[in-house]
Amino acid sequence: MDSGTTKPTVILVIEDNPVDVRLIKEALKESSLQATLSFVHDGLAATRFLHEAKHAPGENLPQLIVLDLNLPKKSGFELLKEIKWDEILKRIPLIVLSSSYNPADIARAYDLHANCYLTKPVNFESFRNIVKGVEYFWLRVAKLPCAANAESPSP
């Protein structure tokens, strides 16, 4: 599978708050990681993006999804359920990044098979540390399924 060239990691960020989008972009600027970031701002746009990625030729699926729960047009919980019940999308690691500290929201996210639940910090330094932690673990340490493997689920 390794052709000797490193392809950028594709990350889909589903976030409606422009301040949080800016913080994520700023935090990732400091990274040495080669990543292609795609941002969508509501649940319906995320559904369209993922549907198109599944049906487009090549490896267009994201390798990581960062999801806010409080989204317009379709909630993050609805989207999480759809993604984790889809035979192709379910293998993509999904990190919930929410402002909610509610134990019921955390439990529900894990019940719907979120891979990680993080609460949004209130200052940039803490936000940057969270993004660095996500980058380090999910994009440098963890082995992620590639799009080709995601298209052929095992029996």
PDB file of C-alpha atoms in Angstrom:
ATOM      1  CA  MET A   1       0.000   0.000   0.000  1.00  0.00           C
ATOM      2  CA  ASP A   2       2.869   2.366   0.669  1.00  0.00           C
ATOM      3  CA  SER A   3       3.970   3.891  -2.610  1.00  0.00           C
ATOM      4  CA  GLY A   4       6.837   5.808  -1.071  1.00  0.00           C
ATOM      5  CA  THR A   5       4.947   9.093  -1.031  1.00  0.00           C
ATOM      6  CA  THR A   6       3.085  10.444   1.925  1.00  0.00           C
ATOM      7  CA  LYS A   7      -0.424  11.592   1.140  1.00  0.00           C
ATOM      8  CA  PRO A   8      -1.925  14.294   3.314  1.00  0.00           C
ATOM      9  CA  THR A   9      -4.311  13.105   5.984  1.00  0.00           C
ATOM     10  CA  VAL A  10      -7.878  14.118   5.190  1.00  0.00           C
ATOM     11  CA  ILE A  11      -9.751  15.470   8.218  1.00  0.00           C
ATOM     12  CA  LEU A  12     -13.413  16.425   8.146  1.00  0.00           C
ATOM     13  CA  VAL A  13     -14.395  18.989  10.784  1.00  0.00           C
ATOM     14  CA  ILE A  14     -18.133  19.390  11.325  1.00  0.00           C
ATOM     15  CA  GLU A  15     -18.439  22.620  13.303  1.00  0.00           C
ATOM     16  CA  ASP A  16     -20.842  25.555  13.023  1.00  0.00           C
ATOM     17  CA  ASN A  17     -19.051  28.003  15.314  1.00  0.00           C
ATOM     18  CA  PRO A  18     -16.672  30.229  13.275  1.00  0.00           C
ATOM     19  CA  VAL A  19     -14.549  30.939  16.371  1.00  0.00           C
ATOM     20  CA  ASP A  20     -13.962  27.224  16.964  1.00  0.00           C
ATOM     21  CA  VAL A  21     -13.206  26.701  13.266  1.00  0.00           C
ATOM     22  CA  ARG A  22     -10.596  29.471  13.451  1.00  0.00           C
ATOM     23  CA  LEU A  23      -9.090  27.983  16.627  1.00  0.00           C
ATOM     24  CA  ILE A  24      -8.782  24.562  14.994  1.00  0.00           C
ATOM     25  CA  LYS A  25      -7.129  26.083  11.912  1.00  0.00           C
ATOM     26  CA  GLU A  26      -4.725  28.152  14.036  1.00  0.00           C
ATOM     27  CA  ALA A  27      -3.797  25.193  16.230  1.00  0.00           C
ATOM     28  CA  LEU A  28      -3.112  22.974  13.212  1.00  0.00           C
ATOM     29  CA  LYS A  29      -0.952  25.665  11.542  1.00  0.00           C
ATOM     30  CA  GLU A  30       1.688  24.971  14.177  1.00  0.00           C
ATOM     31  CA  SER A  31       1.707  21.289  13.275  1.00  0.00           C
ATOM     32  CA  SER A  32       4.190  19.590  11.003  1.00  0.00           C
ATOM     33  CA  LEU A  33       1.407  17.254   9.935  1.00  0.00           C
ATOM     34  CA  GLN A  34       0.403  17.320   6.289  1.00  0.00           C
ATOM     35  CA  ALA A  35      -3.378  17.477   6.517  1.00  0.00           C
ATOM     36  CA  THR A  36      -6.151  18.451   4.195  1.00  0.00           C
ATOM     37  CA  LEU A  37      -8.921  20.006   6.284  1.00  0.00           C
ATOM     38  CA  SER A  38     -12.501  20.090   5.085  1.00  0.00           C
ATOM     39  CA  PHE A  39     -15.003  22.103   7.099  1.00  0.00           C
ATOM     40  CA  VAL A  40     -18.775  21.799   6.971  1.00  0.00           C
ATOM     41  CA  HIS A  41     -21.053  23.954   9.093  1.00  0.00           C
ATOM     42  CA  ASP A  42     -24.221  21.909   9.592  1.00  0.00           C
ATOM     43  CA  GLY A  43     -25.446  18.337   9.781  1.00  0.00           C
ATOM     44  CA  LEU A  44     -27.060  18.250   6.334  1.00  0.00           C
ATOM     45  CA  ALA A  45     -23.902  19.579   4.681  1.00  0.00           C
ATOM     46  CA  ALA A  46     -21.922  16.871   6.487  1.00  0.00           C
ATOM     47  CA  THR A  47     -24.304  14.189   5.208  1.00  0.00           C
ATOM     48  CA  ARG A  48     -23.899  15.501   1.637  1.00  0.00           C
ATOM     49  CA  PHE A  49     -20.103  15.717   1.978  1.00  0.00           C
ATOM     50  CA  LEU A  50     -19.817  12.125   3.229  1.00  0.00           C
ATOM     51  CA  HIS A  51     -22.271  10.790   0.634  1.00  0.00           C
ATOM     52  CA  GLU A  52     -20.257  12.412  -2.156  1.00  0.00           C
ATOM     53  CA  ALA A  53     -16.966  11.165  -0.692  1.00  0.00           C
ATOM     54  CA  LYS A  54     -18.310   7.598  -0.542  1.00  0.00           C
ATOM     55  CA  HIS A  55     -19.364   7.655  -4.174  1.00  0.00           C
ATOM     56  CA  ALA A  56     -16.449   9.570  -5.681  1.00  0.00           C
ATOM     57  CA  PRO A  57     -13.581   7.723  -7.345  1.00  0.00           C
ATOM     58  CA  GLY A  58     -10.298   7.555  -5.464  1.00  0.00           C
ATOM     59  CA  GLU A  59      -9.607   7.939  -1.781  1.00  0.00           C
ATOM     60  CA  ASN A  60     -11.833  10.895  -0.915  1.00  0.00           C
ATOM     61  CA  LEU A  61     -13.076   9.674   2.444  1.00  0.00           C
ATOM     62  CA  PRO A  62     -11.706  11.456   5.488  1.00  0.00           C
ATOM     63  CA  GLN A  63      -9.362   9.473   7.724  1.00  0.00           C
ATOM     64  CA  LEU A  64     -10.658  11.338  10.781  1.00  0.00           C
ATOM     65  CA  ILE A  65     -13.896  13.150  11.624  1.00  0.00           C
ATOM     66  CA  VAL A  66     -14.202  15.844  14.303  1.00  0.00           C
ATOM     67  CA  LEU A  67     -17.847  16.427  15.192  1.00  0.00           C
ATOM     68  CA  ASP A  68     -19.618  19.087  17.215  1.00  0.00           C
ATOM     69  CA  LEU A  69     -22.898  17.890  18.720  1.00  0.00           C
ATOM     70  CA  ASN A  70     -24.834  21.154  18.572  1.00  0.00           C
ATOM     71  CA  LEU A  71     -25.343  21.655  14.855  1.00  0.00           C
ATOM     72  CA  PRO A  72     -28.051  23.313  12.807  1.00  0.00           C
ATOM     73  CA  LYS A  73     -30.265  21.351  10.388  1.00  0.00           C
ATOM     74  CA  LYS A  74     -29.299  17.939  11.799  1.00  0.00           C
ATOM     75  CA  SER A  75     -27.905  17.276  15.257  1.00  0.00           C
ATOM     76  CA  GLY A  76     -24.485  15.847  15.878  1.00  0.00           C
ATOM     77  CA  PHE A  77     -26.122  12.852  17.557  1.00  0.00           C
ATOM     78  CA  GLU A  78     -28.172  12.108  14.421  1.00  0.00           C
ATOM     79  CA  LEU A  79     -25.069  12.435  12.296  1.00  0.00           C
ATOM     80  CA  LEU A  80     -23.005  10.255  14.641  1.00  0.00           C
ATOM     81  CA  LYS A  81     -25.639   7.519  14.456  1.00  0.00           C
ATOM     82  CA  GLU A  82     -25.760   7.681  10.641  1.00  0.00           C
ATOM     83  CA  ILE A  83     -21.981   7.539  10.319  1.00  0.00           C
ATOM     84  CA  LYS A  84     -21.491   4.659  12.732  1.00  0.00           C
ATOM     85  CA  TRP A  85     -24.307   2.611  11.151  1.00  0.00           C
ATOM     86  CA  ASP A  86     -22.944   3.033   7.629  1.00  0.00           C
ATOM     87  CA  GLU A  87     -20.886   0.071   6.403  1.00  0.00           C
ATOM     88  CA  ILE A  88     -18.264   2.283   4.777  1.00  0.00           C
ATOM     89  CA  LEU A  89     -18.132   5.245   7.167  1.00  0.00           C
ATOM     90  CA  LYS A  90     -18.261   3.360  10.478  1.00  0.00           C
ATOM     91  CA  ARG A  91     -14.530   2.618  10.470  1.00  0.00           C
ATOM     92  CA  ILE A  92     -13.524   6.260  10.294  1.00  0.00           C
ATOM     93  CA  PRO A  93     -12.474   7.401  13.772  1.00  0.00           C
ATOM     94  CA  LEU A  94     -14.889  10.032  15.004  1.00  0.00           C
ATOM     95  CA  ILE A  95     -13.984  12.486  17.739  1.00  0.00           C
ATOM     96  CA  VAL A  96     -16.775  14.426  19.380  1.00  0.00           C
ATOM     97  CA  LEU A  97     -15.617  17.934  20.278  1.00  0.00           C
ATOM     98  CA  SER A  98     -18.422  19.550  22.238  1.00  0.00           C
ATOM     99  CA  SER A  99     -19.030  22.307  24.744  1.00  0.00           C
ATOM    100  CA  SER A 100     -21.267  19.939  26.721  1.00  0.00           C
ATOM    101  CA  TYR A 101     -19.978  18.494  29.977  1.00  0.00           C
ATOM    102  CA  ASN A 102     -23.316  16.742  30.528  1.00  0.00           C
ATOM    103  CA  PRO A 103     -22.697  13.092  31.516  1.00  0.00           C
ATOM    104  CA  ALA A 104     -25.820  12.070  29.556  1.00  0.00           C
ATOM    105  CA  ASP A 105     -24.374  13.614  26.355  1.00  0.00           C
ATOM    106  CA  ILE A 106     -21.048  11.900  26.926  1.00  0.00           C
ATOM    107  CA  ALA A 107     -22.716   8.531  27.551  1.00  0.00           C
ATOM    108  CA  ARG A 108     -24.983   8.941  24.514  1.00  0.00           C
ATOM    109  CA  ALA A 109     -22.031   9.777  22.260  1.00  0.00           C
ATOM    110  CA  TYR A 110     -20.190   6.636  23.355  1.00  0.00           C
ATOM    111  CA  ASP A 111     -23.398   4.586  23.075  1.00  0.00           C
ATOM    112  CA  LEU A 112     -23.529   5.725  19.441  1.00  0.00           C
ATOM    113  CA  HIS A 113     -19.906   4.533  19.015  1.00  0.00           C
ATOM    114  CA  ALA A 114     -17.959   7.788  19.114  1.00  0.00           C
ATOM    115  CA  ASN A 115     -14.274   6.940  19.367  1.00  0.00           C
ATOM    116  CA  CYS A 116     -13.491   9.832  21.682  1.00  0.00           C
ATOM    117  CA  TYR A 117     -15.323  12.637  23.501  1.00  0.00           C
ATOM    118  CA  LEU A 118     -13.545  15.906  24.200  1.00  0.00           C
ATOM    119  CA  THR A 119     -14.932  19.070  25.735  1.00  0.00           C
ATOM    120  CA  LYS A 120     -14.052  22.390  24.164  1.00  0.00           C
ATOM    121  CA  PRO A 121     -11.699  24.417  26.312  1.00  0.00           C
ATOM    122  CA  VAL A 122     -12.262  28.087  27.025  1.00  0.00           C
ATOM    123  CA  ASN A 123      -8.845  29.462  26.020  1.00  0.00           C
ATOM    124  CA  PHE A 124      -6.595  29.112  22.990  1.00  0.00           C
ATOM    125  CA  GLU A 125      -3.675  27.483  24.815  1.00  0.00           C
ATOM    126  CA  SER A 126      -5.902  24.675  26.102  1.00  0.00           C
ATOM    127  CA  PHE A 127      -7.551  24.358  22.682  1.00  0.00           C
ATOM    128  CA  ARG A 128      -4.142  24.083  21.047  1.00  0.00           C
ATOM    129  CA  ASN A 129      -3.135  21.372  23.538  1.00  0.00           C
ATOM    130  CA  ILE A 130      -6.255  19.371  22.706  1.00  0.00           C
ATOM    131  CA  VAL A 131      -5.596  19.665  18.967  1.00  0.00           C
ATOM    132  CA  LYS A 132      -1.963  18.608  19.507  1.00  0.00           C
ATOM    133  CA  GLY A 133      -3.132  15.637  21.574  1.00  0.00           C
ATOM    134  CA  VAL A 134      -5.595  14.595  18.881  1.00  0.00           C
ATOM    135  CA  GLU A 135      -2.930  14.995  16.220  1.00  0.00           C
ATOM    136  CA  TYR A 136      -0.367  13.013  18.185  1.00  0.00           C
ATOM    137  CA  PHE A 137      -2.591  10.091  19.119  1.00  0.00           C
ATOM    138  CA  TRP A 138      -5.011   9.784  16.210  1.00  0.00           C
ATOM    139  CA  LEU A 139      -2.694  10.793  13.364  1.00  0.00           C
ATOM    140  CA  ARG A 140       0.749   9.681  14.516  1.00  0.00           C
ATOM    141  CA  VAL A 141       0.281   6.759  16.934  1.00  0.00           C
ATOM    142  CA  ALA A 142      -3.010   5.065  16.052  1.00  0.00           C
ATOM    143  CA  LYS A 143      -3.270   3.005  12.889  1.00  0.00           C
ATOM    144  CA  LEU A 144      -6.216   4.268  10.865  1.00  0.00           C
ATOM    145  CA  PRO A 145      -8.129   2.368   8.206  1.00  0.00           C
ATOM    146  CA  CYS A 146      -7.509   3.645   4.705  1.00  0.00           C
ATOM    147  CA  ALA A 147     -10.345   4.423   2.314  1.00  0.00           C
ATOM    148  CA  ALA A 148      -9.643   1.270   0.291  1.00  0.00           C
ATOM    149  CA  ASN A 149     -10.075  -0.901   3.386  1.00  0.00           C
ATOM    150  CA  ALA A 150     -13.193   0.999   4.387  1.00  0.00           C
ATOM    151  CA  GLU A 151     -14.844   0.082   1.075  1.00  0.00           C
ATOM    152  CA  SER A 152     -14.574  -3.653   1.652  1.00  0.00           C
ATOM    153  CA  PRO A 153     -15.900  -4.604   5.078  1.00  0.00           C
ATOM    154  CA  SER A 154     -14.692  -7.908   6.440  1.00  0.00           C
ATOM    155  CA  PRO A 155     -17.216 -10.754   6.826  1.00  0.00           C
TER     156      PRO A 155
END
